[in-house]
Tab-separated table of C-alpha atoms in Angstrom:
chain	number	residue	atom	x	y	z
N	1	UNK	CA	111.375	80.680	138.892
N	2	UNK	CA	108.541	78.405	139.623
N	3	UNK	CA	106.948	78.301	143.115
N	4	UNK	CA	107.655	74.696	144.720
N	5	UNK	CA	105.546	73.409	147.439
N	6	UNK	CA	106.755	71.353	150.233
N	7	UNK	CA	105.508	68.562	148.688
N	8	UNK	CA	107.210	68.458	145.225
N	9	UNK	CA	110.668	69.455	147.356
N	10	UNK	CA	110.336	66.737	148.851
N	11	UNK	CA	110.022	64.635	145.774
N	12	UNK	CA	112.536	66.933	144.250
N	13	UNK	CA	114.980	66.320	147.510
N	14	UNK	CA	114.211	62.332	146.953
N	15	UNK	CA	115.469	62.638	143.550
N	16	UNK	CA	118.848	64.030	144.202
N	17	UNK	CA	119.256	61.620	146.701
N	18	UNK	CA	118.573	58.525	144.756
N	19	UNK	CA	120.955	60.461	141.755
N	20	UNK	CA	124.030	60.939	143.522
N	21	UNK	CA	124.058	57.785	145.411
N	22	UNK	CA	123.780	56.231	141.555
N	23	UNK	CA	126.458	58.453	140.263
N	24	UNK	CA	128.792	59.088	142.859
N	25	UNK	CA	132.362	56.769	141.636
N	26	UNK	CA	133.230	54.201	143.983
N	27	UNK	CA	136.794	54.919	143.916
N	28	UNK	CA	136.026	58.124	146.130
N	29	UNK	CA	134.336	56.147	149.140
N	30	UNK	CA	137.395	54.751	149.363
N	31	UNK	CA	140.118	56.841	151.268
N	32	UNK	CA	143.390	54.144	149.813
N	33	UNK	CA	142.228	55.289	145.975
N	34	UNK	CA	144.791	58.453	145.306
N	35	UNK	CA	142.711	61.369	144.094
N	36	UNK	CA	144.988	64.179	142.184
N	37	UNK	CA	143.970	67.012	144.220
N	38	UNK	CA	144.141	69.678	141.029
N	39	UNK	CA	141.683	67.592	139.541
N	40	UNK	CA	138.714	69.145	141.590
N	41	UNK	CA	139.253	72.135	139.974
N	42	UNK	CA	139.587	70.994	136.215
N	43	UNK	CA	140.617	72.442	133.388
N	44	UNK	CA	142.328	71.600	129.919
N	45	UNK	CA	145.274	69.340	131.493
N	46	UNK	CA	142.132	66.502	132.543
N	47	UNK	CA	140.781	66.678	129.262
N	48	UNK	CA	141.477	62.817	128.509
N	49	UNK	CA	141.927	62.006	132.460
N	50	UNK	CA	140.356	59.090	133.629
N	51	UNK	CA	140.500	60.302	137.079
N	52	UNK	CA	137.821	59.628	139.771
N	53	UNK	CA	137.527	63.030	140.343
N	54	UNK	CA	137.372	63.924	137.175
N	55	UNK	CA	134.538	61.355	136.386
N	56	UNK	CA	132.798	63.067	139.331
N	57	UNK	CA	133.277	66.029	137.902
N	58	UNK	CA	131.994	65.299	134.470
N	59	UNK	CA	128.610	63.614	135.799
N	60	UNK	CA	127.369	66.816	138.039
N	61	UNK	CA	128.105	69.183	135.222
N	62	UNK	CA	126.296	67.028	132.650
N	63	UNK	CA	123.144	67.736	134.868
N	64	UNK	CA	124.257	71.149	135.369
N	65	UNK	CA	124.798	71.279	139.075
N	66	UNK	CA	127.849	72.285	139.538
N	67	UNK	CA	126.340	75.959	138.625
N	68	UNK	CA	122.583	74.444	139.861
N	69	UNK	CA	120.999	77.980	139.442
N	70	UNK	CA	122.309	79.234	136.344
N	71	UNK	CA	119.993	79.024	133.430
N	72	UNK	CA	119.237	75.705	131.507
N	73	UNK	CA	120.108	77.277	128.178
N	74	UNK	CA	123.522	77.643	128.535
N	75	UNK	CA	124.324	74.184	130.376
N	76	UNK	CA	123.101	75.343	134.233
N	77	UNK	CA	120.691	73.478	136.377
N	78	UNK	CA	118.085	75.794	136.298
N	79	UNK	CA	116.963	75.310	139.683
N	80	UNK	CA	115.125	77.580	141.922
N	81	UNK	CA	117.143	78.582	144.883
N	82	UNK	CA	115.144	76.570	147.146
N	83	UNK	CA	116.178	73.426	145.187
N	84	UNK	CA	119.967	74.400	144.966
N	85	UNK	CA	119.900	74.847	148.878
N	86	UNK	CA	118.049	71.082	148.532
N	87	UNK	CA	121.350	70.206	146.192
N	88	UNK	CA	123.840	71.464	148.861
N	89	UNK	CA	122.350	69.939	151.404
N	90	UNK	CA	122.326	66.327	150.143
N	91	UNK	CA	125.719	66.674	149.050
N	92	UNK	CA	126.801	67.704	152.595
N	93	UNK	CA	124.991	65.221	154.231
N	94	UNK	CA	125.932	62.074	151.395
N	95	UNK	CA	130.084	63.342	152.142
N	96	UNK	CA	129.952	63.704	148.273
N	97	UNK	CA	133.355	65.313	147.019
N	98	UNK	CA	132.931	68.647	145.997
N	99	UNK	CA	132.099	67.820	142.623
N	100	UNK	CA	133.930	71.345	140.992
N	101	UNK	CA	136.118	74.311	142.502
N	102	UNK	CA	135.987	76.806	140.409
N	103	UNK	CA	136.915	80.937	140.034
N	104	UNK	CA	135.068	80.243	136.965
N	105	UNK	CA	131.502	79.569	138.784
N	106	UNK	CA	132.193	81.674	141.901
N	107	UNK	CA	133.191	84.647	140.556
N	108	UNK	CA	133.367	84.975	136.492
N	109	UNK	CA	129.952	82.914	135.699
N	110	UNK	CA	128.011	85.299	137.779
N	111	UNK	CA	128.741	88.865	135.818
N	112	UNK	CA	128.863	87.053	132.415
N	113	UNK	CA	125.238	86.546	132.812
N	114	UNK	CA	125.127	89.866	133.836
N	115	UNK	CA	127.311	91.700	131.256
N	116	UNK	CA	128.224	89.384	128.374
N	117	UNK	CA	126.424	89.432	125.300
N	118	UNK	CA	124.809	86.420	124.140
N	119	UNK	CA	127.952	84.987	121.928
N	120	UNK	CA	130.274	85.508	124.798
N	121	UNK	CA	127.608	83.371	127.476
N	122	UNK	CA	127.306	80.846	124.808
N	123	UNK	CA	131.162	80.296	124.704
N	124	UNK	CA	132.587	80.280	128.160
N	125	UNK	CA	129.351	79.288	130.719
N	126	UNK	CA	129.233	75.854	129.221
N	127	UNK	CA	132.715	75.408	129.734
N	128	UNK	CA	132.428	76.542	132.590
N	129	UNK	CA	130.051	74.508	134.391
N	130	UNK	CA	131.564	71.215	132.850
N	131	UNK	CA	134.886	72.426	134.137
N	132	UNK	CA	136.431	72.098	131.088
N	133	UNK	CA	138.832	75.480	130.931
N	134	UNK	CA	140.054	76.809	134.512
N	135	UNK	CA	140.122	80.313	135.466
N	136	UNK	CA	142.189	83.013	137.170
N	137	UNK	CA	141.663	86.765	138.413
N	138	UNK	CA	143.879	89.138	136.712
N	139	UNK	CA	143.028	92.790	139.056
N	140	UNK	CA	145.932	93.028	141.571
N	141	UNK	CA	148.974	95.124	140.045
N	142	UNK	CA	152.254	96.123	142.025
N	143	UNK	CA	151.295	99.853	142.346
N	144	UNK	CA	147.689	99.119	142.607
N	145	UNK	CA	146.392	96.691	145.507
N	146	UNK	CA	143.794	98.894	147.790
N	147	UNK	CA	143.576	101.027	144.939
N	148	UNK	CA	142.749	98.929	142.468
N	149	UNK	CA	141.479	101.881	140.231
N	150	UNK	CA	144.791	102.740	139.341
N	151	UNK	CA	146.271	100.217	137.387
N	152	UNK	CA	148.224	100.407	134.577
N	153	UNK	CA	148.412	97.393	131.938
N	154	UNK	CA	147.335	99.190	128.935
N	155	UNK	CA	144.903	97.865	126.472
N	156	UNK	CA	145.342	99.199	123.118
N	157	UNK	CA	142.810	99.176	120.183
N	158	UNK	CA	144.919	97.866	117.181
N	159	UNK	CA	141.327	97.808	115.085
N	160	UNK	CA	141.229	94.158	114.736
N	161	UNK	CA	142.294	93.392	118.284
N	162	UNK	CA	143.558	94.582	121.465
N	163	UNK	CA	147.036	94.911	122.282
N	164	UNK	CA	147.939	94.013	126.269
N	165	UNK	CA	151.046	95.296	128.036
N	166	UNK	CA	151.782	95.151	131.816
N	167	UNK	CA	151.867	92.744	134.803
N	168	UNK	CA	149.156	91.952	137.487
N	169	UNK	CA	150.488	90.726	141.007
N	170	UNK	CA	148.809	87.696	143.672
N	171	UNK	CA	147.352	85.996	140.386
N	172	UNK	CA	145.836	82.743	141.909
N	173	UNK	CA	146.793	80.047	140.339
N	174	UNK	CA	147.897	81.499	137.234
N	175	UNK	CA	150.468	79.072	136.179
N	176	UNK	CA	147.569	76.340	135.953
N	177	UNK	CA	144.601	78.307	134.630
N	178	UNK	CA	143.399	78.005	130.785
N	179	UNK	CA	142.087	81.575	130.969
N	180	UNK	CA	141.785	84.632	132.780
N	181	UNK	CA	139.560	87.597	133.263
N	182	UNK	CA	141.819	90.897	133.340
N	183	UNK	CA	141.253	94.100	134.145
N	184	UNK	CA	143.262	96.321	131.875
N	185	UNK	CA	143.561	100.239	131.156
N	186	UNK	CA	141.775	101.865	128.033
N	187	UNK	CA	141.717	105.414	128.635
N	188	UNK	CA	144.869	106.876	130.651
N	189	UNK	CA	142.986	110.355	130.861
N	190	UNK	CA	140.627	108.538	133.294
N	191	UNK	CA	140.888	106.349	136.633
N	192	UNK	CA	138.070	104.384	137.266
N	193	UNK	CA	135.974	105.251	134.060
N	194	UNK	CA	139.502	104.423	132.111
N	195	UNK	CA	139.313	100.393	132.915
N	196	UNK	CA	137.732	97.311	130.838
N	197	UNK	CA	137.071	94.172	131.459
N	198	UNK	CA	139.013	91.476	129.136
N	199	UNK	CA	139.002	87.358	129.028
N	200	UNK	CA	142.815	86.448	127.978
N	201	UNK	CA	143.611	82.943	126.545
N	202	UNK	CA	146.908	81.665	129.279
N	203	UNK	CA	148.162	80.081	125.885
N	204	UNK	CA	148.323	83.416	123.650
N	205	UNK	CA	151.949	84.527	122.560
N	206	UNK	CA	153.238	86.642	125.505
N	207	UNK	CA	151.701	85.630	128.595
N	208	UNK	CA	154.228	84.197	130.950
N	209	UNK	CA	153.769	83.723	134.533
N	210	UNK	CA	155.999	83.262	137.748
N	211	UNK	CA	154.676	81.717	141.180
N	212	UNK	CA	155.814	83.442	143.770
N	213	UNK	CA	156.651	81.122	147.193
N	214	UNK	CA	154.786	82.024	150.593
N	215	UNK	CA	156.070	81.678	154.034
N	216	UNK	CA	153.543	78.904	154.580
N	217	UNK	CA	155.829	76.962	152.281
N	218	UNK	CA	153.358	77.083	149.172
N	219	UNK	CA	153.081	78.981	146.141
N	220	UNK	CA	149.306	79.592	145.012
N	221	UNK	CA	150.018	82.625	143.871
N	222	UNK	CA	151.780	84.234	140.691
N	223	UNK	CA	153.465	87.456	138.999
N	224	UNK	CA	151.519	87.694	135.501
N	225	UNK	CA	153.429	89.331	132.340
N	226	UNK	CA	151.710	90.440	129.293
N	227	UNK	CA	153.894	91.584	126.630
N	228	UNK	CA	152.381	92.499	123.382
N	229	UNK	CA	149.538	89.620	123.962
N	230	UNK	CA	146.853	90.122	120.984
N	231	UNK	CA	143.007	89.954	122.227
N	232	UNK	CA	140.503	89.413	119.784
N	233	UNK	CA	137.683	92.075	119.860
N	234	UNK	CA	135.604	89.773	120.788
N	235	UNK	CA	136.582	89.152	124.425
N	236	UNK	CA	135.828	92.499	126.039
N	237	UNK	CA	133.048	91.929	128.193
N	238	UNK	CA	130.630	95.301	128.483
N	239	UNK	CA	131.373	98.560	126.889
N	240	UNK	CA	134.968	99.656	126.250
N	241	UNK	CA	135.504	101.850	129.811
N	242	UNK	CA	132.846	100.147	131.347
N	243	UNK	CA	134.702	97.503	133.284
N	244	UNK	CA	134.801	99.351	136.498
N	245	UNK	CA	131.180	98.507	137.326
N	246	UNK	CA	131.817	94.831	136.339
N	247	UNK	CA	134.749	94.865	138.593
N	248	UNK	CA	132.865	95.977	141.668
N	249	UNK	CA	130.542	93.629	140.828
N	250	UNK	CA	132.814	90.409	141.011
N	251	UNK	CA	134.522	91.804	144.034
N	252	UNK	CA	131.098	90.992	145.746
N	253	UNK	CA	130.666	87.508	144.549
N	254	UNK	CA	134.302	86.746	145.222
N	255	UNK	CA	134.472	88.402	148.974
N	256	UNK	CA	130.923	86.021	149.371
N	257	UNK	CA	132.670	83.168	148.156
N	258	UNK	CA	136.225	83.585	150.655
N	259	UNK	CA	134.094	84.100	153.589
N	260	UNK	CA	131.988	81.093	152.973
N	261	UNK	CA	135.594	79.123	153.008
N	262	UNK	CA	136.432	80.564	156.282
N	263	UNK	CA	133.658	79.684	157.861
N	264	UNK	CA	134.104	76.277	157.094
N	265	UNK	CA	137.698	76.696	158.730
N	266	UNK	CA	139.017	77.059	155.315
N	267	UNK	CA	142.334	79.267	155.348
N	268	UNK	CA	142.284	79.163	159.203
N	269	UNK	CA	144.172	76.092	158.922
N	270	UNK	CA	141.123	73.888	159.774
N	271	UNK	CA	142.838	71.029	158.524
N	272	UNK	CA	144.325	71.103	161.407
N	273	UNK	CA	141.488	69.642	163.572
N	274	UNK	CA	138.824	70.509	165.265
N	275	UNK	CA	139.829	73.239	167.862
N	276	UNK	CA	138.613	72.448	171.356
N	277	UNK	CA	139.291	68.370	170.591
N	278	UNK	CA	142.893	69.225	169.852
N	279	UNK	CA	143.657	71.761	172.824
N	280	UNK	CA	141.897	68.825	174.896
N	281	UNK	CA	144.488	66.624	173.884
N	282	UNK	CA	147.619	69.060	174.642
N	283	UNK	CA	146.002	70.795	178.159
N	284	UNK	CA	144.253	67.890	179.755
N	285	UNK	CA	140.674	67.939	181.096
N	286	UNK	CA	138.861	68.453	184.372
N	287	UNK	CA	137.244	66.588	186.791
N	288	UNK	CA	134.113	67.183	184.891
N	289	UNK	CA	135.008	66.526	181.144
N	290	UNK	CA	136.090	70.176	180.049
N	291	UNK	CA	139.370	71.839	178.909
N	292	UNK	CA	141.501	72.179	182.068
N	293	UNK	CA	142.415	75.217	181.108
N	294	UNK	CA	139.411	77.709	181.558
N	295	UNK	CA	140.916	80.864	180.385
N	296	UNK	CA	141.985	79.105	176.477
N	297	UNK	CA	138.554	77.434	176.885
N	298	UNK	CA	136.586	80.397	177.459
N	299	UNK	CA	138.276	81.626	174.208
N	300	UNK	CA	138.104	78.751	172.394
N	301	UNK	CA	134.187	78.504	173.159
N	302	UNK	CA	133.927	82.354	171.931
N	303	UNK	CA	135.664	81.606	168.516
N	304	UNK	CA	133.476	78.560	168.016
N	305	UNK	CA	130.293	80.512	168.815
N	306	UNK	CA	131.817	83.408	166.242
N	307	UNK	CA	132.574	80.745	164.119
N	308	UNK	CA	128.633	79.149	163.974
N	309	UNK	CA	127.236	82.572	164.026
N	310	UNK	CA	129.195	83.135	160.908
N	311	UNK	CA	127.943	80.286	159.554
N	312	UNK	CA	124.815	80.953	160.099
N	313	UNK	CA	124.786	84.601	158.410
N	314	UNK	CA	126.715	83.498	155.459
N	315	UNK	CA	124.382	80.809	154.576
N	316	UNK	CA	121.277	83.256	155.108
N	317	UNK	CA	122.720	86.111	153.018
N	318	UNK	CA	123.517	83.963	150.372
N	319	UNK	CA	120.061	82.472	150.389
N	320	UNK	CA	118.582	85.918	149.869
N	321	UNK	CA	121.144	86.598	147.356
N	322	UNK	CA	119.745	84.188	145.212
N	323	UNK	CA	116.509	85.184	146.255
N	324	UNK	CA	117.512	88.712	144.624
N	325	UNK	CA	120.599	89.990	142.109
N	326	UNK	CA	123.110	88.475	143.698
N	327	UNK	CA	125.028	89.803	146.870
N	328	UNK	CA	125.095	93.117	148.060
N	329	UNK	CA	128.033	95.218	149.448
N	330	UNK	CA	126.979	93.913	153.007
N	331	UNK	CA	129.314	91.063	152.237
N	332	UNK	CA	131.833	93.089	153.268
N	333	UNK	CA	130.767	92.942	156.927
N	334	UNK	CA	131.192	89.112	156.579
N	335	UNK	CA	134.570	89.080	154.734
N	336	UNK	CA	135.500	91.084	157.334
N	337	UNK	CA	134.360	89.503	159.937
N	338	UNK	CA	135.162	86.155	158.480
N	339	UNK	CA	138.676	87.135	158.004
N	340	UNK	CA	139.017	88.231	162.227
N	341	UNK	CA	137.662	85.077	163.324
N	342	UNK	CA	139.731	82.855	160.532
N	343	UNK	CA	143.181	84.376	162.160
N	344	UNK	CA	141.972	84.219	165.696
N	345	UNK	CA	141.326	80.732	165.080
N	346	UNK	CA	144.860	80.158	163.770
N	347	UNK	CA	146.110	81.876	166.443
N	348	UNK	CA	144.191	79.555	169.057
N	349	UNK	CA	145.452	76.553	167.460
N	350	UNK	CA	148.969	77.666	167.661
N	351	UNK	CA	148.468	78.532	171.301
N	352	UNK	CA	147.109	75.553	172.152
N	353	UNK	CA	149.776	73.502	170.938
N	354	UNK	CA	152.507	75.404	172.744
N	355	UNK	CA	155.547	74.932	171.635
N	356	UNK	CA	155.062	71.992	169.549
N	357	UNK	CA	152.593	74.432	167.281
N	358	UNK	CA	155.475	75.787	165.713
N	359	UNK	CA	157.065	73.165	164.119
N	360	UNK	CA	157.909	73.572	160.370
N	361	UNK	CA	158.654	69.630	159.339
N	362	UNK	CA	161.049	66.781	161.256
N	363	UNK	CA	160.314	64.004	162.930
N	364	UNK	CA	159.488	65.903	166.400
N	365	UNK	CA	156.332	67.852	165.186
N	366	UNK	CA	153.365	65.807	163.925
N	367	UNK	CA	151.253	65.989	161.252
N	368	UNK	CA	148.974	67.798	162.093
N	369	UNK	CA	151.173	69.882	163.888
N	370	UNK	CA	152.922	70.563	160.578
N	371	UNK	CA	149.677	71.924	159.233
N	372	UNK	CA	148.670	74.022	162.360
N	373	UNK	CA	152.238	76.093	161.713
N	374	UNK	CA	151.636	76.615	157.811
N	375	UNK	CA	147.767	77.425	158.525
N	376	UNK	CA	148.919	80.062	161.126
N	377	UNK	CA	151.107	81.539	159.020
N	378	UNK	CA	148.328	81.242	155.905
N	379	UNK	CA	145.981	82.956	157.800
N	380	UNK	CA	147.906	85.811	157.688
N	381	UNK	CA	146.932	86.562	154.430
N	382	UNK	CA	143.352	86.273	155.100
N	383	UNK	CA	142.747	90.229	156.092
N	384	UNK	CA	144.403	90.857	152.618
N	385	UNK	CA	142.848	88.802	150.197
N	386	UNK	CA	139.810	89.383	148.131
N	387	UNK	CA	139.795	93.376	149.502
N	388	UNK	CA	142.145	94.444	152.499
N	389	UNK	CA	140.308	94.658	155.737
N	390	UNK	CA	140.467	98.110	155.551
N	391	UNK	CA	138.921	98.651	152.210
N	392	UNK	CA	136.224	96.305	153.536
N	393	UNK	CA	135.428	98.688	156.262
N	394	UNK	CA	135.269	101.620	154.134
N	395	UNK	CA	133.145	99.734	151.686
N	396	UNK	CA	131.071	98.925	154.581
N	397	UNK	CA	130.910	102.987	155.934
N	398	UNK	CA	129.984	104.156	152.391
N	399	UNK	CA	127.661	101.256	150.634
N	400	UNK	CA	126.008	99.649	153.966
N	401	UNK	CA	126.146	102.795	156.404
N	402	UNK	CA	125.781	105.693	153.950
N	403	UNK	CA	128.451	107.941	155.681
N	404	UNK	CA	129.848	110.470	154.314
N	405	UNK	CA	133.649	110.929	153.009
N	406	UNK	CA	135.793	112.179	155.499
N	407	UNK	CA	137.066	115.937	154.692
């Protein structure tokens, strides 16, 4: 990567400016216009939609900037990382939409530039960055969630393709996703050096899925069935048995990714509203302008400072991620960490509210009552997700620490 100066950032951060203020549909300034709220993550269903989010969309990944750092070559923006941070920042301050969510860009992108050969980067990282196909995570299993290692769909080598039987568990998103990248079983005479890493077509004979309802009231995740679902050769990714590595590899860029949405108060049920403004309203105040009550205040004030110093971390280890290869296993600590403050959060809210926090729907609760209830319960999920908190703390004893395995 070239070596920008202060002075052609600048010019650089001008740029960006000017082009998203030039670019940016007029339909989303304006809050009336109804977005479809699947459209930010795209996909083959808004492949002739004429939605504003879609247009949106379609603009950013023209330039390549929904993946801003990837390389040029395959569709990417090919910034440096000081110009991506540049990128972010204008959006954030501009209140741009999120242009593209994406498993596809968080997780997958990152360890096909990695792993893939050439053909395979050539056919999914375009795609990818213009949002065209949508992607889901096939690891989870029934009898394999902590121990992910011991999963059992079997892929079998027919000679001119693989054949895929079992089921994978907490698939996100399945039922909408084009594709999704699976680990499956090779070798049954091995655990971890037994597993590959396979891209799977949704639309291939045999793949069926089934969303499974949470007690927040929605259903983001699946039950995934392969029965006898042909593979070409082709989509292995790595060296047959190899896919262990590429799975540990992901895990990193996909615990980065959740804790970076928890500290934005996503999955804490931040929709809710700001903390301390809402407790405000439900408590009272002081004679000098503060939270009557001090005990739920002094809390409060400790989540928000836990809260910021997240913040602050994740946005410095992911500059010196793509300073270097990409995270490390010290984003653990922060989906960890992340996780903890996410549910205290949650649980804040809820207190705050009293009573009237646990309203489920009627005309008694209010909106954003409503969504303080089914963010609570939400956030329960949050130490499970992307790694259990308690594989993140061993990953954290053995790959950040260095201790030993207990005897």
């Amino acid at each position: 990567m070239a070596d920008f100066g202060s002075a052609d950032l600048d010019t650089f951060r001008s740029e960006v400016r000017t082009w998203l203020a030039a670019n940016y549909p007029a339909e989303l300034r304006d809050p009336s216009v109804e977005v479809d709220p699947e459209a930010m993550w795209g996909g083959r269903v808004f492949q002739d939609s004429s939605d504003p989010q879609i247009a949106w969309m379609r603009k950013v990944g023209e330039k390549g900037w929904t993946a801003p750092t990837w390389p040029a070559q395959y569709g990417g923006g090919g910034l440096s990382p000081a110009q991506a941070r540049i990128l972010d920042q204008e959006i954030n301050a501009g209140r741009y939409r999120t242009p593209l969510a994406s498993f596809g860009v968080w997780m997958l992108g990152p360890v096909l530039l990695e792993y893939a050969n050439e053909e395979q980067k050539q056919a999914h990282l375009p795609k990818i960055i213009k949002g065209e196909i949508r992607w889901c995570q096939g690891y989870s299993e029934p009898g394999a969630g902590s121990d992910l290692a011991g999963l059992q769909t079997r892929c079998e080598d027919k000679g001119d393709h693989w054949l895929i039987n079992g089921q994978k568990v907490w698939t996100s998103y399945a039922d909408k996703a084009d594709w999704c990248f699976c680990l499956v079983r090779t070798d049954t005479s091995k655990k971890h050096e037994g597993v590959s890493f396979v891209l799977i077509d949704m639309r291939t004979p045999g793949v069926e899925t089934r969303p499974i309802q949470l007690i927040s009231g929605e259903s983001p995740f699946c039950e995934t069935f392969f029965t006898d679902v042909k593979v070409p050769k082709g989509n292995l990714v790595g060296k047959v048995n190899g896919g262990w590595d590429i799975a540990k590899r992901l895990l990193q860029y996909e615990r980065q990714n959740i804790s970076g949405g928890f500290g934005g108060g996503g999955g804490a049920g931040g929709t809710a509203g700001d903390l301390a403004h809402v407790a405000k309203g439900y408590h009272g105040l002081d004679a000098s302008g503060a939270l009557a009550d001090t005990d739920l205040r002094s809390r409060i004030t400790q989540n928000k400072m836990n809260m910021q110093c997240l913040g602050l971390t994740i946005s410095r280890t992911a500059a010196e991620a793509k300073a270097s290869n990409g995270p490390s296993a010290a984003v653990s600590i922060i989906k960890y960490a992340a996780a903890s403050f996410a549910q205290d959060r949650s649980e804040l809210m809820i207190e705050a509210m009293g009573h009237q926090g646990l309203g489920w729907d009627g005309e008694d609760f209010t909106a954003g009552e409503k969504l303080a209830t089914r963010g609570w319960l939400r956030s329960k999920g949050n130490s499970i997700e992307g790694g259990t908190s308690e594989v993140n703390l061993n990953v954290i004893s053995k790959r950040v620490l260095g201790l030993p395995d207990p005897k």
